Amino acid sequence: MDEHPGSATVSWRQLAPILSVQLMGTLGLSIVLPFLVFLVTDFGGAAWTYGLVGATYSICQLFGAPILGRASDRIGRTRILALSQGGTFAAWVLFLIALSVPTVHLFEFAGARFTLPLVVLFAARALDGLTGGNVSVANAYVADLTVHDPEARQRAFGWMGMAASLGFTVGPAISGLLAATPLGYLAPVSAAAAISAIATILCLQLKEPRSTCPKGSPALRCAPRILGQETEAAAPDTTTRATVRWRPIIIALLVATFVQFVAYSIFQSAFPLHAEAGLGWSPTRLGIFFTVLSLAMIVTEGPLLSALSGRVRSGALFAFGMLSLTACFLVMTHPADLWIFGGAILFALGNGLAWPTFQARIANAADPENQGAVQGAASSAGSMGSIVGLLVGGTFYAVLETNLFYLSAAIFVLVAVATPILFRRSD
């Protein structure tokens, strides 16, 4: 088996470094998720303030991800990965400062007291969002490694999702153990900072993947493809990038990314509210639910997707995933725990098959010299969808309750119907 980047066959060993970066990144984030809502309240925030903390990251990532993605096309993936991961480490240091500064009252707004620690916390999330292009750049890195092997690309994105799911499974458990120590919240946040530092070091150890135009202007190094055809001479850099990046299929995929994130984020914001108010679940039971979901995702994104890749057409896998997610949200409206946990399995099955397949589709649609720019645009589309979904879910759950899940189901049906357009073989 050829282990060289860009070869026709890619092994999991070749992807191990970037998988480690993905695991460390999600592990650091998931460690603080279980107590972040309580921390915001302790700092003086109201219920709506917690949603704003989450939206702050997405809003800043909306602007930061495309810039970092384009920069990675020009100066290399590994440098930008190290830079963005270093920004995440700096954000965790700010988080630690928020836990250490005195609780000085600054102002009040809409029932929330904005204190100095709360403002520093917002600054930490903003910094992490601005430098949070590591997801888009990591995806571009994987796309570079699998440029000549579409089946390996699909499996690779599944492994990336599996690494993320593993991080979200282990992180809350670590958080619970560390938060119970005399250091309280300081211990898990310190662990997140340490994990982020390790991820930064791992980024510095990554080897730049071979690609058509690894550095600098493509016009100086290769004849890029325009509208899927090879040219004899390279067009000017700005014209080439604009033409390739915004082909109709790219725009369609970005729109699909946006609407999928709207549906996912409605669930992300509304389900915890439903679990507490509608189902009467304790935090422990909610934690068990997300653990089951994450473990099922690991199985789906790893062994199951690897077994199906190359045997089932990508469009069929994606459509099946969308329909599984539709069934998931219909099942979630039932109050019985058995149905809810069955919905978690359907969610893992649908998301685990559809999302890595969709990520591979985006990578396949982008030209190698524009991979980072397209991945950055996809991250921005996802951020916009997250902002809309979080606001809709958090604001309207009190009125619509589980009817919100029907909205998510309807969105996934529409995306499933659009599968023939998104996975057109001519592209």
Short mmCIF file of C-alpha atoms in Angstrom, two decimals:
data_model
loop_
_atom_site.label_atom_id
_atom_site.label_comp_id
_atom_site.label_asym_id
_atom_site.label_seq_id
_atom_site.Cartn_x
_atom_site.Cartn_y
_atom_site.Cartn_z
CA MET A 1 0.00 0.00 0.00
CA ASP A 2 1.37 3.35 -1.06
CA GLU A 3 1.68 5.66 1.91
CA HIS A 4 2.59 8.84 0.05
CA PRO A 5 0.24 11.81 0.13
CA GLY A 6 -1.76 12.22 -3.00
CA SER A 7 -1.28 8.60 -4.02
CA ALA A 8 -4.07 6.48 -5.42
CA THR A 9 -4.55 4.64 -2.13
CA VAL A 10 -4.65 6.22 1.32
CA SER A 11 -4.43 4.31 4.59
CA TRP A 12 -5.69 5.27 8.01
CA ARG A 13 -2.05 5.43 9.21
CA GLN A 14 -1.41 8.25 6.78
CA LEU A 15 -4.44 10.08 8.19
CA ALA A 16 -3.56 9.35 11.83
CA PRO A 17 -1.91 12.76 12.49
CA ILE A 18 -4.88 14.79 11.21
CA LEU A 19 -7.29 12.41 12.98
CA SER A 20 -5.39 13.09 16.20
CA VAL A 21 -5.80 16.84 15.65
CA GLN A 22 -9.54 16.35 15.08
CA LEU A 23 -9.86 14.21 18.22
CA MET A 24 -7.95 16.69 20.37
CA GLY A 25 -9.97 19.63 19.08
CA THR A 26 -13.37 18.10 19.82
CA LEU A 27 -12.15 16.63 23.11
CA GLY A 28 -11.10 20.06 24.36
CA LEU A 29 -14.43 21.60 23.36
CA SER A 30 -16.62 18.81 24.76
CA ILE A 31 -14.93 18.97 28.16
CA VAL A 32 -16.52 22.36 28.92
CA LEU A 33 -19.92 21.81 27.28
CA PRO A 34 -21.59 20.07 30.27
CA PHE A 35 -21.10 23.03 32.62
CA LEU A 36 -20.90 26.01 30.25
CA VAL A 37 -24.57 26.91 30.72
CA PHE A 38 -24.13 26.92 34.51
CA LEU A 39 -20.96 28.96 34.25
CA VAL A 40 -22.70 31.62 32.16
CA THR A 41 -25.41 31.83 34.81
CA ASP A 42 -22.84 32.12 37.60
CA PHE A 43 -21.22 34.99 35.71
CA GLY A 44 -24.55 36.86 35.70
CA GLY A 45 -26.00 35.83 32.34
CA ALA A 46 -29.66 35.09 31.68
CA ALA A 47 -31.06 32.12 29.75
CA TRP A 48 -30.72 33.92 26.40
CA THR A 49 -27.10 34.79 27.16
CA TYR A 50 -26.03 31.16 26.86
CA GLY A 51 -27.37 31.00 23.32
CA LEU A 52 -25.54 34.22 22.53
CA VAL A 53 -22.27 32.73 23.78
CA GLY A 54 -22.69 29.87 21.31
CA ALA A 55 -23.72 32.21 18.50
CA THR A 56 -20.66 34.41 19.14
CA TYR A 57 -18.40 31.55 18.06
CA SER A 58 -20.44 30.88 14.92
CA ILE A 59 -20.64 34.57 13.97
CA CYS A 60 -16.88 35.02 14.26
CA GLN A 61 -16.20 31.76 12.43
CA LEU A 62 -18.42 33.05 9.64
CA PHE A 63 -15.74 35.64 8.88
CA GLY A 64 -12.61 33.79 9.98
CA ALA A 65 -13.04 30.44 8.21
CA PRO A 66 -13.04 31.73 4.58
CA ILE A 67 -9.94 33.87 5.22
CA LEU A 68 -8.03 30.97 6.74
CA GLY A 69 -9.25 28.59 4.04
CA ARG A 70 -8.00 30.85 1.24
CA ALA A 71 -4.73 31.41 3.09
CA SER A 72 -4.18 27.66 3.33
CA ASP A 73 -4.45 27.43 -0.47
CA ARG A 74 -1.57 29.87 -0.81
CA ILE A 75 0.85 29.24 2.06
CA GLY A 76 0.05 25.65 2.99
CA ARG A 77 -2.39 23.67 5.14
CA THR A 78 -0.08 22.87 8.04
CA ARG A 79 0.89 26.49 8.75
CA ILE A 80 -2.73 27.61 8.90
CA LEU A 81 -3.74 24.58 10.95
CA ALA A 82 -1.04 25.43 13.49
CA LEU A 83 -2.10 29.10 13.48
CA SER A 84 -5.78 28.35 14.00
CA GLN A 85 -5.10 25.74 16.67
CA GLY A 86 -2.79 28.22 18.40
CA GLY A 87 -5.70 30.68 18.39
CA THR A 88 -7.87 28.07 20.07
CA PHE A 89 -5.20 27.60 22.75
CA ALA A 90 -5.11 31.38 23.32
CA ALA A 91 -8.92 31.33 23.62
CA TRP A 92 -8.71 28.71 26.39
CA VAL A 93 -6.14 30.87 28.18
CA LEU A 94 -8.68 33.71 28.03
CA PHE A 95 -11.26 31.27 29.41
CA LEU A 96 -8.96 30.59 32.35
CA ILE A 97 -8.58 34.33 32.89
CA ALA A 98 -12.39 34.64 32.98
CA LEU A 99 -12.41 32.17 35.88
CA SER A 100 -9.76 34.16 37.71
CA VAL A 101 -10.81 37.82 37.36
CA PRO A 102 -13.02 39.40 40.04
CA THR A 103 -16.77 39.50 39.45
CA VAL A 104 -17.06 43.21 38.65
CA HIS A 105 -20.51 44.35 37.55
CA LEU A 106 -20.36 46.32 34.28
CA PHE A 107 -23.94 46.78 33.01
CA GLU A 108 -27.35 45.12 32.71
CA PHE A 109 -29.31 44.28 29.60
CA ALA A 110 -32.57 42.33 29.08
CA GLY A 111 -32.43 40.74 32.50
CA ALA A 112 -28.77 39.73 32.28
CA ARG A 113 -25.94 41.14 34.36
CA PHE A 114 -22.81 41.57 32.28
CA THR A 115 -19.84 41.10 34.57
CA LEU A 116 -16.12 41.23 33.81
CA PRO A 117 -15.78 37.41 33.75
CA LEU A 118 -18.75 37.14 31.34
CA VAL A 119 -17.26 39.73 28.97
CA VAL A 120 -13.90 37.91 29.01
CA LEU A 121 -15.76 34.66 28.28
CA PHE A 122 -17.39 36.29 25.25
CA ALA A 123 -13.95 37.47 24.11
CA ALA A 124 -12.62 33.91 24.42
CA ARG A 125 -15.42 32.48 22.28
CA ALA A 126 -14.95 35.26 19.71
CA LEU A 127 -11.21 34.58 19.43
CA ASP A 128 -11.81 30.86 19.05
CA GLY A 129 -14.36 31.56 16.32
CA LEU A 130 -12.10 33.94 14.38
CA THR A 131 -9.28 31.39 14.37
CA GLY A 132 -11.71 28.46 14.12
CA GLY A 133 -10.82 27.71 10.53
CA ASN A 134 -9.07 24.55 11.68
CA VAL A 135 -12.14 22.50 10.71
CA SER A 136 -12.26 23.80 7.14
CA VAL A 137 -8.47 23.59 6.75
CA ALA A 138 -8.41 20.07 8.20
CA ASN A 139 -11.07 19.07 5.67
CA ALA A 140 -8.97 20.60 2.89
CA TYR A 141 -5.95 18.66 4.21
CA VAL A 142 -7.92 15.40 4.02
CA ALA A 143 -9.10 16.31 0.53
CA ASP A 144 -5.48 16.87 -0.55
CA LEU A 145 -4.42 13.46 0.77
CA THR A 146 -7.25 11.69 -1.06
CA VAL A 147 -7.25 13.71 -4.27
CA HIS A 148 -6.83 10.62 -6.49
CA ASP A 149 -9.09 8.23 -4.57
CA PRO A 150 -12.79 9.22 -4.23
CA GLU A 151 -13.67 6.09 -2.25
CA ALA A 152 -10.82 6.70 0.20
CA ARG A 153 -11.95 10.33 0.48
CA GLN A 154 -15.42 9.26 1.59
CA ARG A 155 -13.96 6.84 4.15
CA ALA A 156 -11.50 9.48 5.34
CA PHE A 157 -14.24 11.98 6.09
CA GLY A 158 -16.04 9.20 7.93
CA TRP A 159 -12.93 8.63 10.06
CA MET A 160 -12.76 12.38 10.74
CA GLY A 161 -16.34 12.25 11.98
CA MET A 162 -15.55 9.17 14.05
CA ALA A 163 -12.65 11.01 15.72
CA ALA A 164 -14.96 13.94 16.49
CA SER A 165 -17.63 11.62 17.93
CA LEU A 166 -15.02 9.90 20.10
CA GLY A 167 -13.96 13.30 21.44
CA PHE A 168 -17.55 14.21 22.26
CA THR A 169 -18.01 10.84 24.00
CA VAL A 170 -14.92 11.00 26.20
CA GLY A 171 -14.92 14.75 26.91
CA PRO A 172 -18.02 14.95 29.15
CA ALA A 173 -16.79 12.00 31.22
CA ILE A 174 -13.46 13.73 31.81
CA SER A 175 -15.32 16.93 32.64
CA GLY A 176 -17.44 15.22 35.28
CA LEU A 177 -14.38 13.74 36.99
CA LEU A 178 -12.34 16.96 36.95
CA ALA A 179 -15.19 19.28 37.97
CA ALA A 180 -15.67 17.17 41.11
CA THR A 181 -12.15 18.04 42.32
CA PRO A 182 -11.47 20.95 44.71
CA LEU A 183 -10.44 23.06 41.70
CA GLY A 184 -14.00 22.99 40.36
CA TYR A 185 -14.43 24.46 36.86
CA LEU A 186 -10.77 25.46 36.78
CA ALA A 187 -9.68 21.83 36.38
CA PRO A 188 -11.63 20.93 33.19
CA VAL A 189 -10.87 24.30 31.55
CA SER A 190 -7.16 23.79 32.32
CA ALA A 191 -7.43 20.33 30.77
CA ALA A 192 -9.03 21.83 27.65
CA ALA A 193 -6.17 24.34 27.39
CA ALA A 194 -3.58 21.57 27.79
CA ILE A 195 -5.30 19.43 25.14
CA SER A 196 -5.37 22.42 22.78
CA ALA A 197 -1.65 22.97 23.33
CA ILE A 198 -1.00 19.31 22.44
CA ALA A 199 -3.12 19.70 19.30
CA THR A 200 -1.09 22.77 18.31
CA ILE A 201 2.13 20.75 18.66
CA LEU A 202 0.60 17.97 16.56
CA CYS A 203 -0.25 20.52 13.85
CA LEU A 204 3.38 21.62 13.77
CA GLN A 205 4.40 18.00 13.18
CA LEU A 206 2.10 17.50 10.19
CA LYS A 207 3.66 17.10 6.76
CA GLU A 208 2.34 19.31 4.00
CA PRO A 209 0.34 17.08 1.60
CA ARG A 210 1.36 16.94 -2.02
CA SER A 211 -1.11 18.79 -4.21
CA THR A 212 -1.31 20.27 -7.67
CA CYS A 213 -0.41 23.73 -6.43
CA PRO A 214 0.87 23.38 -2.85
CA LYS A 215 2.00 26.99 -2.38
CA GLY A 216 1.75 30.36 -3.98
CA SER A 217 -0.25 31.43 -7.01
CA PRO A 218 -1.59 28.56 -9.14
CA ALA A 219 -0.94 30.70 -12.21
CA LEU A 220 2.78 30.35 -11.64
CA ARG A 221 2.82 26.59 -11.09
CA CYS A 222 0.16 24.80 -13.05
CA ALA A 223 -2.63 24.99 -15.57
CA PRO A 224 -5.75 24.85 -13.39
CA ARG A 225 -9.03 23.33 -14.43
CA ILE A 226 -11.76 25.76 -15.39
CA LEU A 227 -15.30 24.42 -15.38
CA GLY A 228 -13.91 20.88 -15.19
CA GLN A 229 -11.65 21.12 -18.25
CA GLU A 230 -7.88 21.36 -18.45
CA THR A 231 -6.39 24.51 -19.99
CA GLU A 232 -3.15 24.80 -21.89
CA ALA A 233 -2.09 27.94 -20.06
CA ALA A 234 -3.04 29.18 -16.64
CA ALA A 235 -5.49 32.02 -16.41
CA PRO A 236 -4.84 34.86 -13.98
CA ASP A 237 -5.14 33.77 -10.37
CA THR A 238 -8.15 35.87 -9.37
CA THR A 239 -10.18 34.98 -12.46
CA THR A 240 -9.43 31.27 -12.13
CA ARG A 241 -10.35 31.15 -8.48
CA ALA A 242 -13.60 33.07 -8.95
CA THR A 243 -14.66 30.94 -11.94
CA VAL A 244 -13.95 27.57 -10.37
CA ARG A 245 -15.09 28.32 -6.86
CA TRP A 246 -18.53 29.62 -7.71
CA ARG A 247 -19.66 27.08 -10.27
CA PRO A 248 -23.40 26.30 -9.93
CA ILE A 249 -22.71 22.95 -8.23
CA ILE A 250 -20.55 24.67 -5.60
CA ILE A 251 -23.31 27.19 -4.88
CA ALA A 252 -25.87 24.37 -4.63
CA LEU A 253 -23.66 22.49 -2.16
CA LEU A 254 -23.17 25.63 -0.05
CA VAL A 255 -26.93 26.22 0.08
CA ALA A 256 -27.43 22.58 1.08
CA THR A 257 -24.80 23.00 3.80
CA PHE A 258 -26.66 26.03 5.16
CA VAL A 259 -30.07 24.36 5.33
CA GLN A 260 -28.67 21.16 6.88
CA PHE A 261 -27.01 23.18 9.64
CA VAL A 262 -30.28 25.01 10.26
CA ALA A 263 -31.99 21.67 10.86
CA TYR A 264 -29.14 20.26 12.98
CA SER A 265 -28.95 23.40 15.12
CA ILE A 266 -32.68 23.49 15.76
CA PHE A 267 -32.23 20.04 17.29
CA GLN A 268 -29.07 21.10 19.13
CA SER A 269 -30.82 24.00 20.87
CA ALA A 270 -34.36 22.61 21.26
CA PHE A 271 -33.71 19.02 22.35
CA PRO A 272 -32.01 19.84 25.70
CA LEU A 273 -34.95 22.16 26.46
CA HIS A 274 -37.37 19.38 25.49
CA ALA A 275 -35.48 16.82 27.59
CA GLU A 276 -35.69 19.04 30.66
CA ALA A 277 -39.16 20.58 30.29
CA GLY A 278 -41.03 18.04 28.16
CA LEU A 279 -39.51 14.74 29.23
CA GLY A 280 -38.45 15.62 32.77
CA TRP A 281 -34.98 14.18 32.23
CA SER A 282 -32.14 14.73 34.66
CA PRO A 283 -28.72 15.92 33.46
CA THR A 284 -27.50 12.33 33.95
CA ARG A 285 -30.10 10.88 31.61
CA LEU A 286 -29.41 13.60 29.04
CA GLY A 287 -25.72 12.73 29.28
CA ILE A 288 -26.53 9.03 28.70
CA PHE A 289 -28.56 9.99 25.63
CA PHE A 290 -25.69 11.90 24.04
CA THR A 291 -23.25 9.13 24.95
CA VAL A 292 -25.42 6.54 23.19
CA LEU A 293 -25.74 8.86 20.19
CA SER A 294 -21.97 9.46 20.03
CA LEU A 295 -21.12 5.76 20.33
CA ALA A 296 -23.57 4.91 17.56
CA MET A 297 -21.99 7.65 15.43
CA ILE A 298 -18.55 6.10 15.92
CA VAL A 299 -19.81 2.76 14.60
CA THR A 300 -21.65 4.36 11.68
CA GLU A 301 -18.89 6.73 10.57
CA GLY A 302 -16.18 4.12 10.95
CA PRO A 303 -16.87 0.43 10.18
CA LEU A 304 -20.29 0.84 8.53
CA LEU A 305 -19.35 3.71 6.19
CA SER A 306 -16.06 2.02 5.29
CA ALA A 307 -17.95 -1.17 4.37
CA LEU A 308 -20.46 0.70 2.21
CA SER A 309 -18.03 3.08 0.46
CA GLY A 310 -17.44 1.93 -3.10
CA ARG A 311 -20.30 -0.57 -2.88
CA VAL A 312 -23.18 1.90 -2.68
CA ARG A 313 -23.36 5.05 -4.78
CA SER A 314 -22.66 8.25 -2.85
CA GLY A 315 -25.96 9.84 -3.84
CA ALA A 316 -27.89 6.82 -2.58
CA LEU A 317 -26.00 6.84 0.73
CA PHE A 318 -26.68 10.54 1.18
CA ALA A 319 -30.39 10.24 0.37
CA PHE A 320 -30.74 7.30 2.77
CA GLY A 321 -29.04 9.36 5.47
CA MET A 322 -31.39 12.29 4.91
CA LEU A 323 -34.43 10.02 5.15
CA SER A 324 -33.05 8.42 8.34
CA LEU A 325 -32.69 11.90 9.86
CA THR A 326 -36.27 12.66 8.80
CA ALA A 327 -37.47 9.53 10.58
CA CYS A 328 -35.35 10.49 13.61
CA PHE A 329 -37.11 13.82 14.09
CA LEU A 330 -40.54 12.29 13.60
CA VAL A 331 -39.74 9.69 16.28
CA MET A 332 -38.40 12.38 18.62
CA THR A 333 -41.91 13.80 19.01
CA HIS A 334 -42.95 10.68 20.96
CA PRO A 335 -42.57 11.09 24.76
CA ALA A 336 -41.47 7.51 25.56
CA ASP A 337 -37.77 7.02 26.33
CA LEU A 338 -37.59 3.95 24.08
CA TRP A 339 -38.68 6.03 21.09
CA ILE A 340 -36.30 8.85 21.99
CA PHE A 341 -33.30 6.52 22.20
CA GLY A 342 -34.42 4.87 18.96
CA GLY A 343 -34.35 8.36 17.47
CA ALA A 344 -30.75 8.71 18.64
CA ILE A 345 -29.82 5.56 16.69
CA LEU A 346 -31.61 6.90 13.60
CA PHE A 347 -29.79 10.23 14.01
CA ALA A 348 -26.42 8.47 14.22
CA LEU A 349 -27.23 6.30 11.22
CA GLY A 350 -28.42 9.21 9.10
CA ASN A 351 -25.79 11.75 10.07
CA GLY A 352 -22.98 9.18 10.13
CA LEU A 353 -23.66 8.10 6.54
CA ALA A 354 -24.82 11.39 5.02
CA TRP A 355 -22.46 14.00 6.42
CA PRO A 356 -19.07 12.40 5.56
CA THR A 357 -20.49 11.56 2.13
CA PHE A 358 -21.57 15.18 1.69
CA GLN A 359 -18.17 16.47 2.85
CA ALA A 360 -16.49 14.23 0.28
CA ARG A 361 -18.88 15.60 -2.37
CA ILE A 362 -17.83 19.17 -1.55
CA ALA A 363 -14.17 18.17 -1.75
CA ASN A 364 -14.74 16.42 -5.09
CA ALA A 365 -16.49 19.49 -6.53
CA ALA A 366 -13.61 21.82 -5.62
CA ASP A 367 -10.47 22.09 -7.71
CA PRO A 368 -7.28 21.22 -5.77
CA GLU A 369 -5.91 24.76 -5.92
CA ASN A 370 -9.17 26.14 -4.47
CA GLN A 371 -9.87 23.41 -1.91
CA GLY A 372 -9.21 25.59 1.14
CA ALA A 373 -11.32 28.46 -0.18
CA VAL A 374 -14.28 26.18 -0.88
CA GLN A 375 -13.97 24.46 2.50
CA GLY A 376 -13.83 27.86 4.17
CA ALA A 377 -16.98 28.94 2.33
CA ALA A 378 -18.67 25.71 3.44
CA SER A 379 -17.72 26.44 7.05
CA SER A 380 -19.21 29.92 6.72
CA ALA A 381 -22.42 28.49 5.27
CA GLY A 382 -22.57 26.06 8.19
CA SER A 383 -21.97 28.90 10.65
CA MET A 384 -24.82 30.92 9.16
CA GLY A 385 -27.07 27.88 9.37
CA SER A 386 -26.03 27.31 12.99
CA ILE A 387 -26.84 30.90 13.92
CA VAL A 388 -30.30 30.68 12.36
CA GLY A 389 -31.03 27.23 13.82
CA LEU A 390 -29.87 28.12 17.32
CA LEU A 391 -31.98 31.26 17.34
CA VAL A 392 -35.06 29.46 15.98
CA GLY A 393 -34.73 26.51 18.35
CA GLY A 394 -33.99 28.56 21.45
CA THR A 395 -36.62 31.23 20.75
CA PHE A 396 -39.58 29.21 19.50
CA TYR A 397 -39.40 26.02 21.58
CA ALA A 398 -41.59 27.59 24.28
CA VAL A 399 -44.31 28.14 21.65
CA LEU A 400 -43.91 25.25 19.19
CA GLU A 401 -42.34 22.61 21.47
CA THR A 402 -41.85 19.32 19.55
CA ASN A 403 -43.41 20.82 16.43
CA LEU A 404 -39.93 22.25 15.83
CA PHE A 405 -38.78 18.70 15.12
CA TYR A 406 -41.27 18.53 12.24
CA LEU A 407 -39.56 21.59 10.79
CA SER A 408 -36.19 19.82 10.90
CA ALA A 409 -37.74 16.71 9.33
CA ALA A 410 -39.22 18.81 6.50
CA ILE A 411 -35.82 20.39 5.81
CA PHE A 412 -34.15 16.99 5.50
CA VAL A 413 -36.90 15.79 3.13
CA LEU A 414 -36.21 18.79 0.88
CA VAL A 415 -32.47 18.05 0.90
CA ALA A 416 -33.14 14.39 0.10
CA VAL A 417 -35.29 15.45 -2.88
CA ALA A 418 -32.37 17.62 -4.08
CA THR A 419 -29.93 14.66 -4.03
CA PRO A 420 -29.95 14.16 -7.85
CA ILE A 421 -28.84 17.79 -8.25
CA LEU A 422 -26.21 17.69 -5.50
CA PHE A 423 -24.71 14.38 -6.68
CA ARG A 424 -24.96 14.88 -10.42
CA ARG A 425 -22.53 12.44 -12.01
CA SER A 426 -21.62 14.95 -14.74
CA ASP A 427 -19.95 17.12 -12.04
#
